[in-house]
XYZ file of N, CA, C and O in Angstrom:
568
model
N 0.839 -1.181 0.000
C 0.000 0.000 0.000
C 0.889 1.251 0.000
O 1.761 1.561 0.812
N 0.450 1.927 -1.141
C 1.208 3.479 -0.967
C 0.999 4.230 0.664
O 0.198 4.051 1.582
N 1.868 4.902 0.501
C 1.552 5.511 1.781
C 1.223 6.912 1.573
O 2.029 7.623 0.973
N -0.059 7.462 2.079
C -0.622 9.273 1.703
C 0.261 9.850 2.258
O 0.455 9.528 3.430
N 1.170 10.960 1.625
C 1.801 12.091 2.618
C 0.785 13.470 2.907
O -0.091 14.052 2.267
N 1.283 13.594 3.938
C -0.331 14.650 4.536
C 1.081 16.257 5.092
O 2.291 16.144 5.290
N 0.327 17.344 5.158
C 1.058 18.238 5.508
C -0.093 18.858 6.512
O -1.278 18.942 6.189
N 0.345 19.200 7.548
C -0.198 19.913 8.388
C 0.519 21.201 8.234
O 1.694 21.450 7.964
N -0.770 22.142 8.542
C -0.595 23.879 8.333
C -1.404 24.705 9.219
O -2.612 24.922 9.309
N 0.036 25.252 10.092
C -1.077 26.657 10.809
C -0.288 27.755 10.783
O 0.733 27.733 10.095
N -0.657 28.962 11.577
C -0.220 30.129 10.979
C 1.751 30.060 11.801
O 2.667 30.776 11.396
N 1.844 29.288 12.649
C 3.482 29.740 13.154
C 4.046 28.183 12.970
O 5.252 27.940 12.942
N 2.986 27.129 12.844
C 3.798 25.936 13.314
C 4.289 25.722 14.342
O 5.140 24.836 14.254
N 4.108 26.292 15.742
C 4.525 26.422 16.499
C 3.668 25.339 17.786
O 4.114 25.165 18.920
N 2.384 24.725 17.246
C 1.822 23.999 18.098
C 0.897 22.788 17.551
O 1.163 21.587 17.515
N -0.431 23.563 17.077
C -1.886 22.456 16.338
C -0.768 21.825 15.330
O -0.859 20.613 15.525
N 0.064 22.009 14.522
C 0.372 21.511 12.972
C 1.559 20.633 13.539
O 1.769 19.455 13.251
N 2.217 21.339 14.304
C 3.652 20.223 15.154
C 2.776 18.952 16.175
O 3.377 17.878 16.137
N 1.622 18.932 16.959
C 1.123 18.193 17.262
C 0.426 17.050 16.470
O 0.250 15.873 16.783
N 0.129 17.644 15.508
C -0.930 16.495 13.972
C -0.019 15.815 13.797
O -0.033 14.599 13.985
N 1.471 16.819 13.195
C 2.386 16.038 12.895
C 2.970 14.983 13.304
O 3.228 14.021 12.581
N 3.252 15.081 14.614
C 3.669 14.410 15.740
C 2.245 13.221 16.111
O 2.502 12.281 16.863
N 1.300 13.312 15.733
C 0.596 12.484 15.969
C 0.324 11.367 15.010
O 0.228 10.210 15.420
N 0.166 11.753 13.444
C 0.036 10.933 12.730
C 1.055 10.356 12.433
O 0.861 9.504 11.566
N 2.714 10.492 12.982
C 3.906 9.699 12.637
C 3.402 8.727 13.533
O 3.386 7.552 13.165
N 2.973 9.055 14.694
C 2.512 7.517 15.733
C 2.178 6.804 15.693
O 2.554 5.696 16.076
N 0.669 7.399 14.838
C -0.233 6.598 14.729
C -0.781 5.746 13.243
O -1.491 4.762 13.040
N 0.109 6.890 12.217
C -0.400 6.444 11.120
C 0.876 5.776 10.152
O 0.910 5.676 8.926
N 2.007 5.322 11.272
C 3.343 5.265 10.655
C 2.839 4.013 9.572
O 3.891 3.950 8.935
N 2.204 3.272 9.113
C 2.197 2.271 8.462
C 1.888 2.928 7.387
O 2.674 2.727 6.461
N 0.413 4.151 7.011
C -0.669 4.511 6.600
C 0.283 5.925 5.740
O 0.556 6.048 4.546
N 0.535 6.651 6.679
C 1.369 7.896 6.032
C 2.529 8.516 6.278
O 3.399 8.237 7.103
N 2.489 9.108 5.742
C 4.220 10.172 5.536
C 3.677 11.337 6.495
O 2.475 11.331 6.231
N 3.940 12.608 7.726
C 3.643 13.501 7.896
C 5.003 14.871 7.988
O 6.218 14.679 8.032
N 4.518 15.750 7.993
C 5.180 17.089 7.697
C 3.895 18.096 8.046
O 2.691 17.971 7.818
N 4.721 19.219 8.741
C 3.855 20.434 9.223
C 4.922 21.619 9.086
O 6.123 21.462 9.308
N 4.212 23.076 8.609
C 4.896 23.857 8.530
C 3.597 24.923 8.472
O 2.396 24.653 8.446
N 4.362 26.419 8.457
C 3.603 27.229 9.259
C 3.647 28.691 8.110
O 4.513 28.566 7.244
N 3.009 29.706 8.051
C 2.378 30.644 7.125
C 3.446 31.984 7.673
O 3.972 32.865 6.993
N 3.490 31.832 8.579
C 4.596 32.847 9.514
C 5.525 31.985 10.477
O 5.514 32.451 11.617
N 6.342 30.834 10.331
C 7.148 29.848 11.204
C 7.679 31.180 12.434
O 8.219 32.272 12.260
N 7.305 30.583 13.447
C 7.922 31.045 14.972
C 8.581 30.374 15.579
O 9.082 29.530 14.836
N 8.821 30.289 16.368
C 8.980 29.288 17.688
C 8.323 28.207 18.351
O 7.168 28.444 18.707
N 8.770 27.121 18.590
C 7.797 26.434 18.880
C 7.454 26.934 20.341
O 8.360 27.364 21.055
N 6.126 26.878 20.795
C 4.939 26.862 21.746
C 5.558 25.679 22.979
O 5.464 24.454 22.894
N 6.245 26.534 24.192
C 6.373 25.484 25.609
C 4.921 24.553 25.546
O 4.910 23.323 25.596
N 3.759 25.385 25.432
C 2.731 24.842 25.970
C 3.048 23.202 25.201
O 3.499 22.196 25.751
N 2.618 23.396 23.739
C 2.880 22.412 22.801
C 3.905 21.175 23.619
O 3.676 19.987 23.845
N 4.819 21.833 23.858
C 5.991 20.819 23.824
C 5.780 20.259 25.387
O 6.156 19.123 25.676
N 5.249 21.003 26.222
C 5.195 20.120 27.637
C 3.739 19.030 27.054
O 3.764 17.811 27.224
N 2.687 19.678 26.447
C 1.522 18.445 26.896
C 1.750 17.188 25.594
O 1.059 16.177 25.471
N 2.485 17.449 25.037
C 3.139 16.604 23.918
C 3.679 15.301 25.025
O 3.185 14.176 25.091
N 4.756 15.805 25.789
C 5.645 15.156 26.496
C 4.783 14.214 27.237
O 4.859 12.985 27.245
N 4.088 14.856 27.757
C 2.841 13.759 29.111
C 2.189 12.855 28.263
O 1.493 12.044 28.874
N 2.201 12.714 26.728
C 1.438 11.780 26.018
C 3.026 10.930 25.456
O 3.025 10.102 24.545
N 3.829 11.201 25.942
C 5.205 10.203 25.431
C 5.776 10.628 24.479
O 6.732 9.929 24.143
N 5.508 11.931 23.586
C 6.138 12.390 22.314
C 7.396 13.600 22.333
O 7.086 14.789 22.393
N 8.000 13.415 22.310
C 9.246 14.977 22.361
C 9.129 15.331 21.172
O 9.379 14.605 20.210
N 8.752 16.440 21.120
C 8.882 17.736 19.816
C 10.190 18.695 20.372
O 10.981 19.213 19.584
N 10.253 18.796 21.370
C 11.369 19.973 21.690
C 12.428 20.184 20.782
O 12.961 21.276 20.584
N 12.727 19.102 20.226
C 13.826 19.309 19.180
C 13.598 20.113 17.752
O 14.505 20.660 17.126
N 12.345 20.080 17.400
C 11.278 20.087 15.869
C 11.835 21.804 15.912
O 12.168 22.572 16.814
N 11.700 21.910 14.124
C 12.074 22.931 14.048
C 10.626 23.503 13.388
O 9.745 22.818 12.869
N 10.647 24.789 13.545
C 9.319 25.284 12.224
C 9.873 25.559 11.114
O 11.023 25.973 10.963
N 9.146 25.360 10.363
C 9.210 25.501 8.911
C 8.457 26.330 7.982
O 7.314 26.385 8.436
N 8.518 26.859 7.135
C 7.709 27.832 6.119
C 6.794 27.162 4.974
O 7.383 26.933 3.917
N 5.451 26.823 5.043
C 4.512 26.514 3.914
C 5.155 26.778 2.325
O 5.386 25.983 1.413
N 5.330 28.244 2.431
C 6.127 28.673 1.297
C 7.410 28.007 0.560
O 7.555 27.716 -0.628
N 8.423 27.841 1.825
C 9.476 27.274 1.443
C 9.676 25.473 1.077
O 10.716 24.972 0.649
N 8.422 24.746 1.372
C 7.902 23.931 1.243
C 7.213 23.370 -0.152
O 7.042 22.256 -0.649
N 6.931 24.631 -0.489
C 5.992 24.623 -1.794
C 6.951 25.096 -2.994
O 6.785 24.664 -4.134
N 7.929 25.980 -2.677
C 8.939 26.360 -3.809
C 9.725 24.679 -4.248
O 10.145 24.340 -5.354
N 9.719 24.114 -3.348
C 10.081 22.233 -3.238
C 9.755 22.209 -4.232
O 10.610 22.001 -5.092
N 8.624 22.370 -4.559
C 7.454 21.584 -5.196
C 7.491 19.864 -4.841
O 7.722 18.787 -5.390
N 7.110 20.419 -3.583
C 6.740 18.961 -2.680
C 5.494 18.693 -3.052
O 4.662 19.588 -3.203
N 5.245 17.461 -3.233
C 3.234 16.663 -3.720
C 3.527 15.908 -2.720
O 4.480 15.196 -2.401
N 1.449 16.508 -1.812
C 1.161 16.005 -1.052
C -0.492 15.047 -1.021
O -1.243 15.010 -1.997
N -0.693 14.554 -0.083
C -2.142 13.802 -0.896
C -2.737 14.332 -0.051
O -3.906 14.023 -0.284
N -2.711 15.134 1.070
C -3.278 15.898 1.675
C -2.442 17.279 2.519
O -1.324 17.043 2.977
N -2.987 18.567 2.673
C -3.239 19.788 2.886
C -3.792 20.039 4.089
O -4.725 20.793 3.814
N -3.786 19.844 5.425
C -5.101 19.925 6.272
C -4.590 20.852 7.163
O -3.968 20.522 8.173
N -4.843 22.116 6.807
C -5.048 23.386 7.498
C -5.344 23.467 8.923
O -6.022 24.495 8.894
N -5.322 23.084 10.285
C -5.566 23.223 11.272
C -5.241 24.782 11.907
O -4.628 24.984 12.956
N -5.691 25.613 11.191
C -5.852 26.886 12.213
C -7.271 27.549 11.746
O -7.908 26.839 10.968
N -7.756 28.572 12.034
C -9.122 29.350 11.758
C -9.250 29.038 10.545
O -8.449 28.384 9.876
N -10.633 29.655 10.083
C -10.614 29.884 8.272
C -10.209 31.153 7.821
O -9.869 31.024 6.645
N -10.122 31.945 8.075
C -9.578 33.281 7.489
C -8.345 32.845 7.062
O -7.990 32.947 5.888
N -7.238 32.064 8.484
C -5.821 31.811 8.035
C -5.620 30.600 6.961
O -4.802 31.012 6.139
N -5.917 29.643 6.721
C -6.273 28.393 5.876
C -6.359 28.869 4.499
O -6.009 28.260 3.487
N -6.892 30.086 4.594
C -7.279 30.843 3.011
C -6.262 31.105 2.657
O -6.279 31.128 1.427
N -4.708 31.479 3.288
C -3.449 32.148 2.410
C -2.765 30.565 2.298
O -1.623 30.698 1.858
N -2.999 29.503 2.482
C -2.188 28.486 2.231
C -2.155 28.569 0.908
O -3.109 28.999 0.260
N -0.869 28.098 0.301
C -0.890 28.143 -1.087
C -1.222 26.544 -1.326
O -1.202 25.517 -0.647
N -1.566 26.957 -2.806
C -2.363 25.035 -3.850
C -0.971 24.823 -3.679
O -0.073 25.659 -3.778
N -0.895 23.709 -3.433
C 0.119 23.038 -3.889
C -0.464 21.984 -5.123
O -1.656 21.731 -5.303
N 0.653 21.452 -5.902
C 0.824 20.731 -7.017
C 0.397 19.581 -6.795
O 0.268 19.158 -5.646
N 0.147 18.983 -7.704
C -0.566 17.713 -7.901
C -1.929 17.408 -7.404
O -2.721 18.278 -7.042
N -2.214 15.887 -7.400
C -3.522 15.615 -6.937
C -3.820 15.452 -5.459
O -3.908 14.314 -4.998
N -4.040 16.892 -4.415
C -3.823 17.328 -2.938
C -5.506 17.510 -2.630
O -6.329 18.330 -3.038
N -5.584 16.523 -1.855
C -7.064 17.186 -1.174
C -6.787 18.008 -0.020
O -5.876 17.800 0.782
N -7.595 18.924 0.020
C -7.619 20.325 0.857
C -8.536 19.852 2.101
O -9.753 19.685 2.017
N -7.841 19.682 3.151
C -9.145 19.985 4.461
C -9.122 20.744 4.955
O -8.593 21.618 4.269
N -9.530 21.285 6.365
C -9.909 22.127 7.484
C -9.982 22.018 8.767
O -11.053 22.504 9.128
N -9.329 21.590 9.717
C -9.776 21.436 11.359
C -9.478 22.240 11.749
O -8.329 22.680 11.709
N -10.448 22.734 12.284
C -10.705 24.230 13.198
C -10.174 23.778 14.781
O -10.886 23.268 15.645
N -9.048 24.039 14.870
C -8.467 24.374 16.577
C -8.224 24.896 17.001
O -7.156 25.297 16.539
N -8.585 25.588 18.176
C -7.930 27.086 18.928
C -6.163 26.546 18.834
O -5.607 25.453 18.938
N -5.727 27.860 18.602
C -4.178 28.619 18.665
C -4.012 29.082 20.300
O -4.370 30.178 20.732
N -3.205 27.679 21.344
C -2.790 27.810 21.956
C -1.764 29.225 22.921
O -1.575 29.578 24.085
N -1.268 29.711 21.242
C -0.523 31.009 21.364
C -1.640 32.194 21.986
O -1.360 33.320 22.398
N -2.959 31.552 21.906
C -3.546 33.279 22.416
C -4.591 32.677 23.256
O -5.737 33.114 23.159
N -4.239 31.438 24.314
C -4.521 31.279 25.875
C -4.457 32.352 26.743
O -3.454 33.026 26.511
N -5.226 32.838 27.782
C -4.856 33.441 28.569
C -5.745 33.223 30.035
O -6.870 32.802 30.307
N -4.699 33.702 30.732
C -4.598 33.035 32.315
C -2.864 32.502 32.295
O -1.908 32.684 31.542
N -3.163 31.605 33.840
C -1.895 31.299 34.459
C -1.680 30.083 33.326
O -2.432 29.656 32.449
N -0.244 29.695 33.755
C 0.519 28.770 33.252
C -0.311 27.348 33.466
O -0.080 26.320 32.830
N -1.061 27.462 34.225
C -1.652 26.097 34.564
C -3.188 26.340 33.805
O -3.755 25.562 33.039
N -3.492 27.210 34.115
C -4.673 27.342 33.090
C -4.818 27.089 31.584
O -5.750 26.551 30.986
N -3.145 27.845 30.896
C -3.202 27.599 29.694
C -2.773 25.940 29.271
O -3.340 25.327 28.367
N -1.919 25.505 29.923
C -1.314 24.039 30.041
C -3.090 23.534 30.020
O -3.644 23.098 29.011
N -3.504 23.647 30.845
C -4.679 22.617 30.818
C -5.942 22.851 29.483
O -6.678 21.942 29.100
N -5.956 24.352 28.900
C -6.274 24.527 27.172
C -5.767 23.991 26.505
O -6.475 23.557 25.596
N -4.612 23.711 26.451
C -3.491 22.776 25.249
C -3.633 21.821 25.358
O -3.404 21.258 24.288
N -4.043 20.864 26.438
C -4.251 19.383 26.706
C -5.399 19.026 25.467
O -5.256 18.352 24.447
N -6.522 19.723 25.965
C -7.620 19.751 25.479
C -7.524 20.158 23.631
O -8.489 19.855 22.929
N -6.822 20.547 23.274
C -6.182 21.104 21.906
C -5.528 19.630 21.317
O -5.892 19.008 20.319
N -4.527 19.321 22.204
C -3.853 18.243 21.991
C -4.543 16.757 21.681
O -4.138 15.885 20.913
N -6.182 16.766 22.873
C -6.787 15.496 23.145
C -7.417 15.326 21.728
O -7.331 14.247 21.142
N -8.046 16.396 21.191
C -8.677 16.740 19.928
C -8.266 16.363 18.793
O -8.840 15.690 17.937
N -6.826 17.008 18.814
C -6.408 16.708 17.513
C -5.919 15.141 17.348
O -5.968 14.416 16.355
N -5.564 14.951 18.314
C -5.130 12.931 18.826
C -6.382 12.426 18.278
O -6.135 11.643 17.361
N -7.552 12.561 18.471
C -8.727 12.247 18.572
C -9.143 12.181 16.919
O -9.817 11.296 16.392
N -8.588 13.291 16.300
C -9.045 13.904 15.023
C -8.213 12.881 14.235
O -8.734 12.035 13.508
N -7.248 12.973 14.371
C -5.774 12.022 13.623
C -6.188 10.667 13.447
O -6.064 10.159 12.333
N -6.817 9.805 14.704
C -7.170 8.937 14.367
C -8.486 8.255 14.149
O -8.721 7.090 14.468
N -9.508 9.268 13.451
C -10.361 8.816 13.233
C -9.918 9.209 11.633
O -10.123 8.506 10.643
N -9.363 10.315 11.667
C -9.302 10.231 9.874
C -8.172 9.319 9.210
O -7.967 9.201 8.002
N -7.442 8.661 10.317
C -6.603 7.066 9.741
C -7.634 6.083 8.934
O -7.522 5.571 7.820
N -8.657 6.011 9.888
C -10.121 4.796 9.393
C -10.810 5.407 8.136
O -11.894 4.994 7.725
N -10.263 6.196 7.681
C -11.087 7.184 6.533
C -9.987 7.086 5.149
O -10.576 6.980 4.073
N -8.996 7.103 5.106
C -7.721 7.082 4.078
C -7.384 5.423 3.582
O -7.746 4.416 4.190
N -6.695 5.468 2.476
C -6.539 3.951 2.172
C -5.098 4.366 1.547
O -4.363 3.504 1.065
């Protein structure tokens, strides 16, 4: 079986798109290829990288990456799946070839507010989601 390569995309890469990423290498290592990169690459997100850790995964090392600089590749992907708002999802560029386009809408950890424990416990919930999301759309791909 071929294996789908999927790209996860949000606006810094800094959390939702490094988590997908990080999730579907786990879970879908038989099934797909993953890669995430970001519309404005930042820094990666402590939050990200501590509730990552409590599920067994280290990102701390992961770098962000640029959508753009990705696409000048002319990397072909079999999927596109935008995980930030829809306003931001709209500047992703087409990429080449035959790419289906999705959408998962997840709050951007980056604009939590409250204490450190408050936001830690938003990101869990960010994190449980997209875990959640990853592998139901494994049972959906061939």
């Amino acid at each position: 079986m071929k294996k789908q390569r999927a790209l996860f995309v949000c606006v810094h890469n800094s959390a939702r798109s490094q988590m997908a990423e990080a999730f579907l290498r786990k879970y879908g290592k038989d099934q797909a290829e993953a890669e995430s990169a970001g519309l404005e690459p930042g820094k990666l997100n402590p939050l990200a990288v501590k509730v990552m850790k409590e599920k067994g995964i280290d990102i701390s090392q992961n770098k962000t990456k640029s959508v753009f600089d990705l696409y000048k590749q002319n990397k072909l992907y079999s999927y596109v799946i935008t995980v930030c708002d829809e306003s931001q999802s709209e500047r992703c560029p087409i990429f080449p070839g035959l790419t289906n386009r999705l959408h998962w809408n997840f709050e951007d950890p980056a604009n939590f507010q409250g204490s450190w424990e408050e936001k830690l416990g938003k990101t869990r919930k960010i994190r449980d989601q997209i875990e959640l999301k990853i592998q139901q759309w494994l049972k959906t791909i061939e």
